[in-house]
Tab-separated table of C-alpha atoms in Angstrom:
chain	number	residue	atom	x	y	z
Y	910	MET	CA	0.283	0.306	-0.221
Y	911	LEU	CA	2.966	2.968	0.462
Y	912	SER	CA	4.534	1.294	-1.959
Y	913	GLY	CA	1.587	2.131	-4.382
Y	914	SER	CA	0.503	5.555	-2.430
Y	915	LEU	CA	4.395	6.643	-2.762
Y	916	SER	CA	4.013	5.677	-5.954
Y	917	ILE	CA	1.136	7.980	-7.315
Y	918	LEU	CA	2.456	10.849	-5.428
Y	919	GLN	CA	5.946	11.016	-7.057
Y	920	ALA	CA	4.129	10.704	-10.785
Y	921	ALA	CA	1.858	13.153	-10.074
Y	922	LYS	CA	4.540	16.560	-10.563
Y	923	ASP	CA	3.257	18.620	-7.985
Y	924	ASP	CA	6.015	19.955	-5.339
Y	925	SER	CA	3.772	21.126	-2.839
Y	926	LEU	CA	3.325	17.271	-2.442
Y	927	GLU	CA	6.820	17.584	-1.856
Y	928	PRO	CA	5.713	16.824	1.937
Y	929	ALA	CA	3.918	13.683	1.857
Y	930	ILE	CA	5.782	12.469	-0.517
Y	931	GLN	CA	9.148	13.230	2.236
Y	932	LEU	CA	6.369	11.979	5.483
Y	933	VAL	CA	5.184	8.006	3.083
Y	934	SER	CA	8.604	7.340	1.780
Y	935	GLN	CA	10.421	7.569	5.815
Y	936	LEU	CA	7.624	4.614	6.370
Y	937	TYR	CA	8.256	2.035	3.529
Y	938	ASP	CA	11.231	2.601	4.555
Y	939	ALA	CA	11.128	1.510	8.551
Y	940	CYS	CA	8.453	-0.618	7.526
Y	941	THR	CA	10.903	-2.906	4.560
Y	942	GLN	CA	13.192	-2.273	6.979
Y	943	SER	CA	11.113	-3.718	10.143
Y	944	LEU	CA	10.737	-7.259	7.902
Y	945	ALA	CA	14.087	-7.891	8.302
Y	946	GLN	CA	13.952	-7.531	12.328
Y	947	PRO	CA	12.002	-10.145	14.440
Y	948	PRO	CA	9.092	-8.842	16.180
Y	949	VAL	CA	9.712	-6.971	19.404
Y	950	TYR	CA	7.575	-6.165	22.805
Y	951	ARG	CA	8.781	-2.404	24.524
Y	952	GLU	CA	7.234	-0.789	27.051
Y	953	LEU	CA	5.165	2.489	24.781
Y	954	SER	CA	2.759	3.980	27.846
Y	955	THR	CA	3.130	7.363	29.915
Y	956	PRO	CA	4.022	5.897	34.585
Y	957	THR	CA	0.770	7.731	36.502
Y	958	GLY	CA	0.848	7.011	40.147
Y	959	PRO	CA	-1.695	7.222	42.134
Y	960	GLN	CA	-4.047	9.379	43.655
Y	961	VAL	CA	-6.626	10.373	46.543
Y	962	ASP	CA	-8.938	12.811	46.964
Y	963	ILE	CA	-10.959	14.245	50.157
Y	964	GLY	CA	-13.705	16.043	48.447
Y	965	THR	CA	-15.326	19.024	51.268
Y	966	SER	CA	-18.196	16.118	51.742
Y	967	GLY	CA	-15.270	12.975	52.820
Y	968	THR	CA	-16.300	11.558	49.431
Y	969	VAL	CA	-13.417	9.462	48.722
Y	970	THR	CA	-12.163	9.752	44.803
Y	971	TYR	CA	-9.208	7.509	43.401
Y	972	SER	CA	-6.906	8.219	39.967
Y	973	GLU	CA	-3.903	6.892	38.478
Y	974	VAL	CA	-2.459	10.513	36.885
Y	975	PRO	CA	0.646	10.995	35.338
Y	976	ARG	CA	4.062	11.037	37.502
Y	977	PRO	CA	5.427	14.260	36.947
Y	978	ASP	CA	9.280	14.580	35.293
Y	979	GLU	CA	8.399	11.450	34.821
Y	980	PRO	CA	6.939	11.452	30.668
Y	981	SER	CA	8.266	7.788	29.387
Y	982	PHE	CA	8.634	5.209	31.037
Y	983	VAL	CA	12.887	4.920	30.388
Y	984	ASP	CA	12.225	8.788	32.693
Y	985	PHE	CA	10.834	6.302	35.381
Y	986	VAL	CA	13.164	3.261	35.833
Y	987	GLU	CA	15.925	5.795	35.249
Y	988	HIS	CA	14.945	8.169	38.675
Y	989	MET	CA	14.261	4.605	40.431
Y	990	ARG	CA	17.321	2.873	40.003
Y	991	GLN	CA	19.099	6.534	41.742
Y	992	PRO	CA	20.601	6.948	45.005
Y	993	THR	CA	17.936	7.642	48.041
Y	994	ALA	CA	21.516	9.974	49.405
Y	995	GLN	CA	25.137	9.599	49.329
Y	996	ASP	CA	26.163	5.333	49.801
Y	997	MET	CA	22.472	4.559	49.374
Y	998	PRO	CA	20.697	1.928	47.786
Y	999	PRO	CA	18.608	3.288	45.564
Y	1000	PHE	CA	14.659	3.061	47.161
Y	1001	ILE	CA	13.698	-0.060	44.612
Y	1002	HIS	CA	16.662	-2.444	45.057
Y	1003	LEU	CA	17.081	-6.200	45.718
Y	1004	LYS	CA	19.806	-8.004	47.934
Y	1005	LYS	CA	22.287	-10.921	48.746
Y	1006	GLN	CA	21.938	-13.991	51.062
Y	1007	SER	CA	25.111	-13.858	52.543
Y	1008	ALA	CA	26.811	-17.932	54.572
Y	1009	GLY	CA	25.913	-15.946	58.159
Y	1010	GLY	CA	22.418	-16.097	56.513
Y	1011	ALA	CA	22.749	-12.357	56.466
Y	1012	TRP	CA	20.744	-10.156	53.616
Y	1013	SER	CA	22.483	-7.576	52.146
Y	1014	TYR	CA	22.186	-4.837	49.080
Y	1015	CYS	CA	23.497	-6.856	46.109
Y	1016	ALA	CA	24.656	-3.405	43.370
Y	1017	GLU	CA	24.843	-6.672	40.661
Y	1018	LEU	CA	21.649	-8.232	40.940
Y	1019	SER	CA	20.268	-4.523	41.324
Y	1020	THR	CA	21.574	-3.139	38.407
Y	1021	THR	CA	20.766	-6.412	35.856
Y	1022	TYR	CA	17.484	-5.364	37.239
Y	1023	TYR	CA	17.237	-2.439	35.497
Y	1024	ASP	CA	19.146	-2.671	32.841
Y	1025	SER	CA	16.006	-5.352	32.311
Y	1026	LEU	CA	14.055	-2.576	32.952
Y	1027	SER	CA	15.450	-0.498	30.385
Y	1028	GLU	CA	15.512	-2.728	27.825
Y	1029	ILE	CA	12.027	-4.031	27.874
Y	1030	CYS	CA	11.529	0.653	27.533
Y	1031	GLY	CA	14.274	1.019	25.384
Y	1032	GLY	CA	15.674	-2.261	22.310
Y	1033	GLY	CA	12.422	-4.222	23.351
Y	1034	LEU	CA	12.721	-7.890	23.950
Y	1035	SER	CA	11.771	-10.361	21.516
Y	1036	PHE	CA	9.887	-13.364	22.073
Y	1037	ALA	CA	10.281	-14.520	18.205
Y	1038	GLY	CA	9.743	-19.215	18.894
Y	1039	LYS	CA	9.003	-18.596	22.458
Y	1040	THR	CA	6.032	-21.112	23.795
Y	1041	ALA	CA	3.977	-19.759	26.570
Y	1042	LEU	CA	0.693	-20.791	29.390
Y	1043	VAL	CA	-1.158	-18.435	30.797
Y	1044	THR	CA	-3.601	-19.558	33.479
Y	1045	GLY	CA	-6.484	-16.810	34.686
Y	1046	CYS	CA	-5.856	-13.820	32.341
Y	1047	GLY	CA	-10.234	-12.243	31.887
Y	1048	ARG	CA	-10.416	-8.764	31.264
Y	1049	GLY	CA	-8.374	-6.196	33.023
Y	1050	SER	CA	-6.296	-9.114	34.652
Y	1051	ILE	CA	-2.230	-8.837	35.117
Y	1052	GLY	CA	-2.280	-12.907	33.027
Y	1053	ALA	CA	-4.223	-9.990	30.238
Y	1054	ASP	CA	-0.983	-7.713	30.192
Y	1055	ILE	CA	1.155	-9.950	30.014
Y	1056	VAL	CA	-0.983	-11.843	27.190
Y	1057	CYS	CA	-0.875	-8.934	25.827
Y	1058	GLY	CA	3.036	-8.301	25.720
Y	1059	LEU	CA	4.192	-12.089	24.375
Y	1060	LEU	CA	2.974	-11.218	21.320
Y	1061	ASN	CA	3.604	-8.114	21.124
Y	1062	GLY	CA	7.539	-9.610	20.656
Y	1063	GLY	CA	5.892	-12.215	18.754
Y	1064	ALA	CA	5.229	-15.675	20.722
Y	1065	LYS	CA	2.785	-18.160	21.282
Y	1066	VAL	CA	-0.289	-18.473	23.733
Y	1067	ILE	CA	-2.351	-20.738	24.822
Y	1068	ALA	CA	-4.772	-19.264	27.540
Y	1069	THR	CA	-6.712	-20.671	29.603
Y	1070	THR	CA	-9.967	-19.976	30.746
Y	1071	SER	CA	-12.783	-21.121	33.261
Y	1072	SER	CA	-15.425	-18.772	31.081
Y	1073	TYR	CA	-15.537	-20.155	27.753
Y	1074	SER	CA	-17.886	-19.083	24.417
Y	1075	ARG	CA	-18.028	-16.812	22.132
Y	1076	LYS	CA	-18.333	-13.468	24.632
Y	1077	THR	CA	-14.642	-14.747	25.752
Y	1078	THR	CA	-13.381	-15.585	22.599
Y	1079	LEU	CA	-14.636	-12.686	21.025
Y	1080	PHE	CA	-12.076	-10.989	24.203
Y	1081	PHE	CA	-9.505	-12.454	22.679
Y	1082	GLU	CA	-9.614	-11.955	19.123
Y	1083	ASP	CA	-10.147	-8.498	19.426
Y	1084	MET	CA	-6.476	-8.623	21.963
Y	1085	TYR	CA	-5.349	-10.838	19.061
Y	1086	ARG	CA	-5.876	-8.457	16.167
Y	1087	THR	CA	-4.640	-5.330	18.020
Y	1088	HIS	CA	-1.401	-7.566	19.607
Y	1089	GLY	CA	-0.730	-9.663	17.227
Y	1090	ALA	CA	2.053	-10.004	15.719
Y	1091	ARG	CA	4.901	-11.436	13.119
Y	1092	GLY	CA	4.523	-15.620	14.071
Y	1093	SER	CA	2.824	-15.076	17.197
Y	1094	LYS	CA	-0.027	-17.647	18.021
Y	1095	LEU	CA	-3.049	-16.857	20.470
Y	1096	ILE	CA	-4.873	-20.527	21.103
Y	1097	VAL	CA	-8.198	-20.200	23.735
Y	1098	VAL	CA	-8.833	-23.500	26.014
Y	1099	PRO	CA	-11.146	-24.501	28.161
Y	1100	PHE	CA	-10.120	-24.182	32.127
Y	1101	ASN	CA	-11.050	-25.804	35.448
Y	1102	GLN	CA	-7.351	-25.074	37.313
Y	1103	GLY	CA	-8.715	-26.862	40.102
Y	1104	SER	CA	-9.270	-30.190	38.389
Y	1105	THR	CA	-5.981	-32.119	38.570
Y	1106	GLY	CA	-8.086	-34.169	35.276
Y	1107	ASP	CA	-8.456	-30.647	32.835
Y	1108	ILE	CA	-4.409	-30.189	34.682
Y	1109	LYS	CA	-3.059	-34.070	32.635
Y	1110	GLN	CA	-5.605	-32.918	30.009
Y	1111	LEU	CA	-4.107	-29.538	28.816
Y	1112	VAL	CA	-0.221	-30.933	29.893
Y	1113	ASP	CA	-0.940	-33.292	27.555
Y	1114	TYR	CA	-2.636	-30.911	24.719
Y	1115	ILE	CA	0.498	-28.654	24.918
Y	1116	TYR	CA	3.388	-31.561	25.009
Y	1117	ARG	CA	1.586	-34.092	22.282
Y	1118	ASP	CA	3.081	-34.529	18.990
Y	1119	SER	CA	1.960	-37.611	18.383
Y	1120	GLY	CA	-0.998	-40.206	18.039
Y	1121	ALA	CA	-4.850	-40.549	17.472
Y	1122	ALA	CA	-5.388	-37.433	19.605
Y	1123	LYS	CA	-2.494	-36.024	18.766
Y	1124	GLY	CA	-2.214	-32.120	20.288
Y	1125	LEU	CA	0.289	-28.958	19.961
Y	1126	GLY	CA	3.227	-30.397	19.507
Y	1127	TRP	CA	4.717	-27.059	21.788
Y	1128	ASP	CA	7.839	-27.271	24.757
Y	1129	LEU	CA	7.453	-24.442	27.116
Y	1130	ASP	CA	9.609	-21.579	27.681
Y	1131	TYR	CA	7.250	-19.872	30.032
Y	1132	VAL	CA	4.349	-20.852	32.399
Y	1133	PHE	CA	2.356	-17.851	34.305
Y	1134	PRO	CA	-0.768	-19.354	36.203
Y	1135	PHE	CA	-2.267	-16.525	38.077
Y	1136	ALA	CA	-5.253	-18.678	38.374
Y	1137	ALA	CA	-7.048	-17.936	41.509
Y	1138	VAL	CA	-10.706	-18.271	43.555
Y	1139	SER	CA	-10.885	-15.561	46.440
Y	1140	ASP	CA	-12.115	-17.695	50.005
Y	1141	ILE	CA	-12.835	-15.159	52.804
Y	1142	GLY	CA	-13.918	-15.575	56.266
Y	1143	SER	CA	-12.934	-19.041	56.667
Y	1144	LEU	CA	-11.589	-20.689	59.585
Y	1145	ALA	CA	-9.559	-23.435	60.146
Y	1146	THR	CA	-11.806	-25.385	62.741
Y	1147	ASN	CA	-14.652	-24.804	60.066
Y	1148	LEU	CA	-13.076	-25.110	56.322
Y	1149	GLY	CA	-15.479	-26.953	53.398
Y	1150	SER	CA	-15.273	-27.767	50.177
Y	1151	HIS	CA	-15.162	-24.207	48.555
Y	1152	SER	CA	-12.098	-23.924	51.046
Y	1153	GLU	CA	-10.677	-27.241	49.249
Y	1154	PHE	CA	-11.674	-25.538	46.149
Y	1155	VAL	CA	-9.169	-23.039	46.748
Y	1156	GLN	CA	-6.472	-24.485	48.045
Y	1157	ARG	CA	-6.507	-27.500	44.524
Y	1158	VAL	CA	-6.549	-23.583	42.497
Y	1159	LEU	CA	-4.131	-21.763	44.125
Y	1160	LEU	CA	-1.294	-24.057	45.805
Y	1161	THR	CA	-2.228	-28.341	45.059
Y	1162	ASN	CA	-3.029	-27.643	40.879
């Protein structure tokens, strides 16, 4: 499309179209170069911080607002990695355990952590050729955002859902249409993480590469088991069937 548009603009031989010709030419060159590169995931959203406002009537309003002096995640990461004071580690840092059992600030691990965040915001991460399983990735969840990032990076993703329906499949279809990159795949399967039978069938479906009931024949690189069920108000003295189900979802399975 860009090539055809460029040809039409150039054939017009109109000097007033020169800005448009330059723009289309730049887009064409950028797209051509990207075809030789693997797809990548980059974090390009605007970093936000929490803000709570209390009105005169006592009404509490919570919102996420852009962070001052941090228009991009690159700036956000660079500010985070700065020491809080002289000879002090950054506010967020990693520690390492010594032979004696004590934990102390580890500059090497912290630098690796921040370098990785910078890479996500800068050159990006490619998941081309990688496969992932994500459970618990419904609308508005952390798992759903992870699926989007994996698809942006070109990964093949299996997403499970406990509410397999037309509404659910349309949600994932729109997700792939928006975030799917070259070589990426998104396969949605019904799944109950509280069922041992479902666990075995899912693993068999992913790994089986032969036989009458041939599966995907994949080998997973990443697993994100996010599926969770709440259990409120239960005590150790009155655990019932629901509590047992919750433990199977969150721990056993």
